[in-house]
Amino acid sequence: MEKQVNRYADEKLTLAAKSAKIAFAVASYWVISIAMVFLNKTVLSHPGTKIDAPLFVTWYQCVCTVLGCYFLGELGIGGVPRFEVRQAVLAKMLPLSAVFVAMTATNNICLKYVEVSFYQVARSLTIVFNVFLDYLILGQRTSLPAIVCLGFVIFGYALGNDQEVRWSLLGVLFGLASSFFVALNSIFVKKNLAHVDNNPWKLTLYNNLNASVLFIPLILFSGESSEILHNPTTRKALFWMLMSAGGGLGIAISFAAAAQIKWTSPLSHNVSCTAKAAAQTVLALLIYRNPVTPLGLLSIFIVLGSSLAYTLVRRSEMIATSERLPRTQPSGGSSEPVRPATRV
C-alpha cells in the first residue's frame, strides 16, 4: 500500500513537472514571438527610432543569427552544431536562401506599412498558397473540408481588407508576397533538409549565411545605403540596442519553437501559433489604439478561426491515413513534419 502511494506521488510530481515545462515552453514562444513583431514595428515605423530600410533591418538580423549559431556551436549550447561551412552545401542551398531572403524581406516591408492589428490578416493567405504550391509542385490534393476552411480564410481576408481603416496598398501587396514566399519556403525546406543531414540548425546557419550575402546588393540597389548613412537614427545607441535585441530574438525564436514542439506536438504548435496571433492582435489594438470597425474585428476572428479549423482538419486526415497503413510500419511520434522555425 505504501509503495502504491509513493508511486502515485512520484507520478503526480512527474506530471506536474511536465505541465510546468509545457507552460514555460508555450509562454516563452508567445513572449519572444510577440516581442519580435512589436520590436520590428518600432524600428520600422516609430518616430525617434524609425529607419526606412527594411532590407537592412532584415540583413542585420541574419548576421546576428549567423554569429549566434557560431558562438552557440562553439560553446556546445542547445544542440547547435559547431560552425562548419562547406561550399558545395552553400551552393545547393542557394535556391532556398533566395526564397528565404524574399520571404523575410517582404515580411518586414509588410509590417512597415500595415498596423500590427491588421498584420495577421495581411499575411493570412499563406495556407492558401501552401495548398496551391503543394498541388503544383508536389502533386498533393486537398480534401473538400480543408478547401471549405480555405474558403473562409479567403472570405475573412477580403472582409478585413474592405474594413481596415488604415488600409495600405503596399502593405497588402507585400503581405501577399510574404504569404506566397512563406508557403514556397516550407516546400524548399522539405527538399533541402537532406543537404544538411536533416539538422534544422545547420539549415538555419547556411540559410542565414547565404542571405547575409544576398541582401547586400539588394540594399545597395534599393538606395537604403543612403538612408543608413544619412538618417540620424543610426547614430543613436537606442537604435542599435533595438536592432541587436531583434537579432537576439531571431535566434531565441528557433529555440522557443523547438521547445514548444518538443513538449507538445506539431499540431499543438500550430494551434498555439494561431492563439498567439489572436493575442498579438488584441495587444496591438490596446497598445496602438488602432481604429477598427466591428466587421474588421470579425474578419480577424474569421481568419484565425478558419486557419485553426484547417489545421485540425488536416491533422485528422493525417491520423486517418496513418491508421490505414500496414501495421508492420513503426508507430509512434507525430505524423506531421517538424520544420525549422522562421521569423515570420
Coordinates of C-alpha atoms in Angstrom, one line a residue:
M1 CA 0.0 0.0 0.0
E2 CA 2.8 2.4 1.0
K3 CA 4.6 1.6 -2.3
Q4 CA 1.4 2.4 -4.3
V5 CA 1.0 5.7 -2.5
N6 CA 4.7 6.6 -3.2
R7 CA 4.4 5.6 -6.8
Y8 CA 1.2 7.7 -7.2
A9 CA 3.0 10.7 -5.6
D10 CA 6.0 10.3 -8.0
E11 CA 3.7 10.1 -11.0
K12 CA 1.9 13.3 -9.8
L13 CA 5.2 15.1 -9.4
T14 CA 6.3 13.9 -12.9
L15 CA 3.1 15.1 -14.4
A16 CA 3.4 18.5 -12.6
A17 CA 6.9 18.9 -13.8
K18 CA 5.9 18.1 -17.4
S19 CA 3.0 20.5 -17.2
A20 CA 5.3 23.2 -15.9
K21 CA 7.7 22.6 -18.8
I22 CA 4.9 22.8 -21.3
A23 CA 3.6 26.0 -19.8
F24 CA 7.1 27.5 -19.8
A25 CA 7.7 26.5 -23.5
V26 CA 4.4 27.9 -24.7
A27 CA 4.8 31.1 -22.7
S28 CA 8.3 31.6 -23.9
Y29 CA 7.3 31.2 -27.6
W30 CA 4.4 33.6 -27.2
V31 CA 6.6 36.3 -25.4
I32 CA 9.5 36.0 -27.8
S33 CA 7.4 35.9 -31.0
I34 CA 5.1 38.8 -30.0
A35 CA 8.1 40.9 -28.7
M36 CA 9.9 40.4 -32.1
V37 CA 6.9 41.7 -34.1
F38 CA 6.4 44.8 -31.9
L39 CA 10.2 45.5 -31.8
N40 CA 10.5 45.3 -35.6
K41 CA 7.4 47.5 -35.9
T42 CA 9.1 50.1 -33.6
V43 CA 12.3 50.1 -35.6
L44 CA 10.5 50.4 -39.0
S45 CA 7.7 52.9 -38.1
H46 CA 8.1 54.5 -34.6
P47 CA 9.2 58.2 -34.6
G48 CA 12.6 58.5 -32.9
T49 CA 13.9 55.0 -33.7
K50 CA 12.5 54.6 -37.3
I51 CA 14.6 53.8 -40.3
D52 CA 13.2 53.5 -43.8
A53 CA 15.4 50.5 -44.5
P54 CA 13.5 47.2 -44.0
L55 CA 16.1 45.2 -46.1
F56 CA 18.9 46.5 -43.9
V57 CA 17.0 45.6 -40.7
T58 CA 16.4 42.0 -42.0
W59 CA 20.1 41.7 -43.1
Y60 CA 21.3 42.7 -39.7
Q61 CA 19.1 40.1 -38.1
C62 CA 20.5 37.4 -40.5
V63 CA 24.1 38.4 -39.5
C64 CA 23.1 38.2 -35.8
T65 CA 21.7 34.7 -36.4
V66 CA 25.0 33.6 -38.1
L67 CA 27.1 35.0 -35.2
G68 CA 24.7 33.4 -32.7
C69 CA 25.0 30.0 -34.4
Y70 CA 28.8 30.3 -34.3
F71 CA 29.1 31.1 -30.6
L72 CA 26.4 28.6 -29.6
G73 CA 28.1 25.9 -31.6
E74 CA 31.5 26.7 -30.0
L75 CA 30.0 26.6 -26.5
G76 CA 28.0 23.5 -27.3
I77 CA 24.7 25.0 -26.2
G78 CA 21.2 23.8 -27.2
G79 CA 22.4 21.1 -29.5
V80 CA 23.7 23.7 -32.0
P81 CA 26.5 22.0 -34.1
R82 CA 29.9 23.6 -34.4
F83 CA 30.3 26.2 -37.1
E84 CA 31.2 24.3 -40.3
V85 CA 30.7 25.7 -43.8
R86 CA 31.1 23.7 -47.0
Q87 CA 31.0 25.5 -50.3
A88 CA 29.2 22.6 -52.0
V89 CA 26.4 22.8 -49.5
L90 CA 26.2 26.6 -49.7
A91 CA 25.7 26.3 -53.5
K92 CA 23.0 23.7 -53.1
M93 CA 21.2 25.9 -50.5
L94 CA 21.2 29.0 -52.8
P95 CA 17.6 28.5 -54.2
L96 CA 16.2 28.1 -50.7
S97 CA 18.2 31.1 -49.5
A98 CA 16.9 33.2 -52.3
V99 CA 13.3 32.3 -51.3
F100 CA 14.2 32.9 -47.6
V101 CA 15.5 36.4 -48.5
A102 CA 12.3 37.2 -50.4
M103 CA 10.2 35.8 -47.5
T104 CA 11.9 37.7 -44.7
A105 CA 12.2 41.0 -46.7
T106 CA 8.6 41.1 -47.8
N107 CA 7.5 40.2 -44.3
N108 CA 9.3 43.2 -42.7
I109 CA 8.2 45.5 -45.6
C110 CA 4.6 44.4 -45.0
L111 CA 5.0 45.1 -41.3
K112 CA 6.3 48.6 -42.1
Y113 CA 3.2 49.6 -44.0
V114 CA 0.4 47.9 -42.0
E115 CA -0.8 48.1 -38.4
V116 CA 0.1 45.2 -36.2
S117 CA -3.6 44.6 -35.6
F118 CA -4.0 44.0 -39.4
Y119 CA -0.7 42.2 -39.8
Q120 CA -2.1 38.7 -39.4
V121 CA -4.9 39.3 -41.9
A122 CA -2.5 40.8 -44.4
R123 CA -0.4 37.6 -44.4
S124 CA -3.3 35.2 -43.9
L125 CA -3.3 33.6 -47.3
T126 CA -0.1 31.6 -46.5
I127 CA -2.1 28.3 -46.2
V128 CA -4.0 29.0 -49.4
F129 CA -0.7 29.4 -51.3
N130 CA 0.6 26.3 -49.4
V131 CA -2.2 24.2 -50.8
F132 CA -1.8 25.6 -54.3
L133 CA 2.0 25.0 -54.3
D134 CA 1.7 21.6 -52.7
Y135 CA -0.6 20.6 -55.6
L136 CA 1.5 22.3 -58.3
I137 CA 5.0 21.2 -57.1
L138 CA 4.4 18.0 -55.0
G139 CA 1.1 16.8 -56.6
Q140 CA -0.7 16.7 -53.2
R141 CA -4.5 17.0 -53.4
T142 CA -6.6 18.7 -50.7
S143 CA -9.9 17.4 -49.3
L144 CA -13.2 19.2 -49.6
P145 CA -13.4 20.0 -45.8
A146 CA -10.0 21.6 -46.0
I147 CA -10.9 23.6 -49.1
V148 CA -14.0 24.9 -47.2
C149 CA -11.8 26.1 -44.4
L150 CA -9.6 27.9 -47.0
G151 CA -12.7 29.5 -48.5
F152 CA -13.5 31.0 -45.1
V153 CA -9.9 32.2 -44.8
I154 CA -10.2 34.0 -48.2
F155 CA -13.5 35.5 -47.1
G156 CA -12.0 36.8 -43.9
Y157 CA -9.1 38.2 -45.8
A158 CA -11.4 40.0 -48.3
L159 CA -13.6 41.3 -45.5
G160 CA -10.5 42.5 -43.5
N161 CA -9.2 44.4 -46.5
D162 CA -12.6 46.1 -47.0
Q163 CA -12.9 47.1 -43.4
E164 CA -9.3 48.1 -42.5
V165 CA -9.4 51.8 -41.5
R166 CA -5.7 52.5 -42.2
W167 CA -5.5 50.3 -45.3
S168 CA -2.3 50.4 -47.3
L169 CA -1.9 49.1 -50.9
L170 CA 1.8 48.5 -50.5
G171 CA 1.2 46.7 -47.2
V172 CA -1.4 44.4 -48.7
L173 CA 0.8 43.7 -51.8
F174 CA 3.8 42.8 -49.7
G175 CA 1.6 40.8 -47.3
L176 CA 0.5 38.8 -50.3
A177 CA 4.1 38.3 -51.5
S178 CA 5.1 37.3 -47.9
S179 CA 2.3 34.7 -47.8
F180 CA 3.5 33.3 -51.1
F181 CA 7.1 33.1 -50.1
V182 CA 6.3 31.6 -46.7
A183 CA 4.5 28.8 -48.4
L184 CA 7.2 28.4 -51.0
N185 CA 9.9 28.4 -48.3
S186 CA 8.2 25.5 -46.5
I187 CA 8.4 23.4 -49.6
F188 CA 12.0 24.3 -50.3
V189 CA 12.9 23.4 -46.7
K190 CA 11.4 19.9 -47.2
K191 CA 13.6 19.4 -50.3
N192 CA 16.8 20.8 -48.8
L193 CA 17.0 19.4 -45.3
A194 CA 18.7 16.3 -46.7
H195 CA 21.7 18.5 -47.8
V196 CA 22.3 19.4 -44.1
D197 CA 21.8 16.0 -42.5
N198 CA 18.2 16.8 -41.6
N199 CA 19.6 19.2 -39.0
P200 CA 17.5 22.4 -38.6
W201 CA 20.3 24.3 -37.0
K202 CA 22.6 23.6 -40.0
L203 CA 19.9 24.7 -42.3
T204 CA 19.5 27.9 -40.3
L205 CA 23.2 28.6 -40.5
Y206 CA 23.6 28.0 -44.2
N207 CA 20.4 29.9 -45.0
N208 CA 21.3 33.0 -43.0
L209 CA 24.9 32.9 -44.2
N210 CA 23.8 32.9 -47.8
A211 CA 21.1 35.5 -47.0
S212 CA 23.7 37.8 -45.4
V213 CA 25.5 38.0 -48.7
L214 CA 22.4 38.1 -51.0
F215 CA 20.9 41.1 -49.1
I216 CA 23.9 43.3 -49.7
P217 CA 23.3 44.1 -53.4
L218 CA 19.6 44.5 -52.7
I219 CA 20.4 47.1 -50.0
L220 CA 22.7 48.9 -52.4
F221 CA 20.4 48.9 -55.4
S222 CA 17.3 49.9 -53.3
G223 CA 19.0 53.1 -52.1
E224 CA 18.8 52.0 -48.5
S225 CA 22.6 52.7 -48.1
S226 CA 21.9 56.4 -48.4
E227 CA 19.2 56.1 -45.7
I228 CA 21.6 54.2 -43.4
L229 CA 24.3 56.9 -43.8
H230 CA 22.2 60.0 -43.5
N231 CA 19.4 59.1 -41.1
P232 CA 20.4 60.5 -37.7
T233 CA 18.6 57.5 -36.1
T234 CA 21.6 55.2 -37.0
R235 CA 23.8 57.4 -34.7
K236 CA 21.7 56.6 -31.7
A237 CA 22.6 53.9 -29.2
L238 CA 18.9 53.1 -28.7
F239 CA 18.5 52.2 -32.3
W240 CA 21.4 49.7 -32.3
M241 CA 20.2 48.3 -29.0
L242 CA 16.8 47.6 -30.6
M243 CA 18.4 46.2 -33.7
S244 CA 20.6 43.8 -31.6
A245 CA 17.6 42.8 -29.5
G246 CA 15.8 41.9 -32.7
G247 CA 18.7 39.8 -33.8
G248 CA 18.8 38.1 -30.4
L249 CA 15.1 37.4 -30.6
G250 CA 15.5 35.9 -34.1
I251 CA 17.8 33.3 -32.6
A252 CA 15.7 32.8 -29.5
I253 CA 12.5 32.1 -31.5
S254 CA 14.2 29.0 -33.0
F255 CA 14.8 27.6 -29.5
A256 CA 11.3 28.6 -28.3
A257 CA 9.6 26.9 -31.3
A258 CA 11.7 23.8 -31.0
A259 CA 10.9 23.6 -27.2
Q260 CA 7.2 24.1 -27.8
I261 CA 7.1 21.3 -30.4
K262 CA 9.2 19.0 -28.2
W263 CA 6.9 19.3 -25.2
T264 CA 3.6 19.4 -27.1
S265 CA 3.4 18.4 -30.7
P266 CA 3.5 20.0 -34.2
L267 CA -0.3 20.2 -34.1
S268 CA -0.3 21.9 -30.7
H269 CA 2.5 24.2 -32.0
N270 CA 0.2 25.3 -34.9
V271 CA -2.7 25.8 -32.6
S272 CA -0.5 27.8 -30.2
C273 CA 0.7 30.0 -33.2
T274 CA -3.0 30.8 -34.0
A275 CA -3.8 31.6 -30.4
K276 CA -0.6 33.8 -30.2
A277 CA -1.7 35.6 -33.3
A278 CA -5.1 36.4 -31.7
A279 CA -3.3 37.7 -28.5
Q280 CA -0.9 39.7 -30.6
T281 CA -3.8 41.4 -32.4
V282 CA -5.6 42.2 -29.2
L283 CA -2.4 43.6 -27.7
A284 CA -1.9 45.8 -30.8
L285 CA -5.4 47.2 -30.6
L286 CA -4.8 48.0 -26.9
I287 CA -1.3 49.5 -27.3
Y288 CA -1.6 51.4 -30.5
R289 CA -5.4 52.2 -30.2
N290 CA -5.8 51.4 -33.9
P291 CA -9.4 52.3 -35.1
V292 CA -11.2 49.2 -36.0
T293 CA -14.8 48.5 -37.2
P294 CA -16.9 45.7 -35.9
L295 CA -16.7 43.9 -39.2
G296 CA -12.9 44.4 -39.3
L297 CA -12.7 42.7 -35.9
L298 CA -14.9 39.9 -37.1
S299 CA -12.6 39.4 -40.1
I300 CA -9.7 38.8 -37.8
F301 CA -11.5 36.1 -35.9
I302 CA -12.8 34.5 -39.2
V303 CA -9.2 34.3 -40.5
L304 CA -7.8 32.9 -37.2
G305 CA -10.7 30.5 -36.6
S306 CA -10.6 29.2 -40.2
S307 CA -6.9 28.7 -40.0
L308 CA -7.3 26.8 -36.8
A309 CA -10.1 24.7 -38.4
Y310 CA -7.9 23.9 -41.4
T311 CA -5.1 22.7 -39.1
L312 CA -7.4 20.4 -37.2
V313 CA -8.9 19.0 -40.4
R314 CA -5.5 18.3 -41.9
R315 CA -4.4 16.7 -38.6
S316 CA -7.5 14.4 -38.5
E317 CA -6.8 13.4 -42.2
M318 CA -3.2 12.5 -41.4
I319 CA -4.3 10.4 -38.4
A320 CA -6.8 8.6 -40.6
T321 CA -4.2 8.0 -43.3
S322 CA -1.7 6.6 -40.8
E323 CA -4.3 4.2 -39.4
R324 CA -4.8 2.7 -42.8
L325 CA -1.1 2.0 -43.3
P326 CA 0.1 -1.6 -42.8
R327 CA 0.7 -2.4 -39.1
T328 CA 4.2 -3.6 -39.9
Q329 CA 5.3 0.0 -40.1
P330 CA 6.7 1.6 -37.0
S331 CA 4.3 3.6 -35.0
G332 CA 4.7 6.5 -32.5
G333 CA 5.5 10.1 -32.9
S334 CA 3.7 12.7 -34.9
S335 CA 2.7 12.3 -38.5
E336 CA 3.5 16.0 -39.1
P337 CA 7.0 17.1 -40.1
V338 CA 8.8 19.3 -37.8
R339 CA 10.1 22.3 -39.7
P340 CA 12.7 24.9 -38.6
A341 CA 11.2 28.0 -37.2
T342 CA 11.3 31.2 -39.2
R343 CA 10.9 34.8 -38.1
V344 CA 7.6 35.0 -39.8

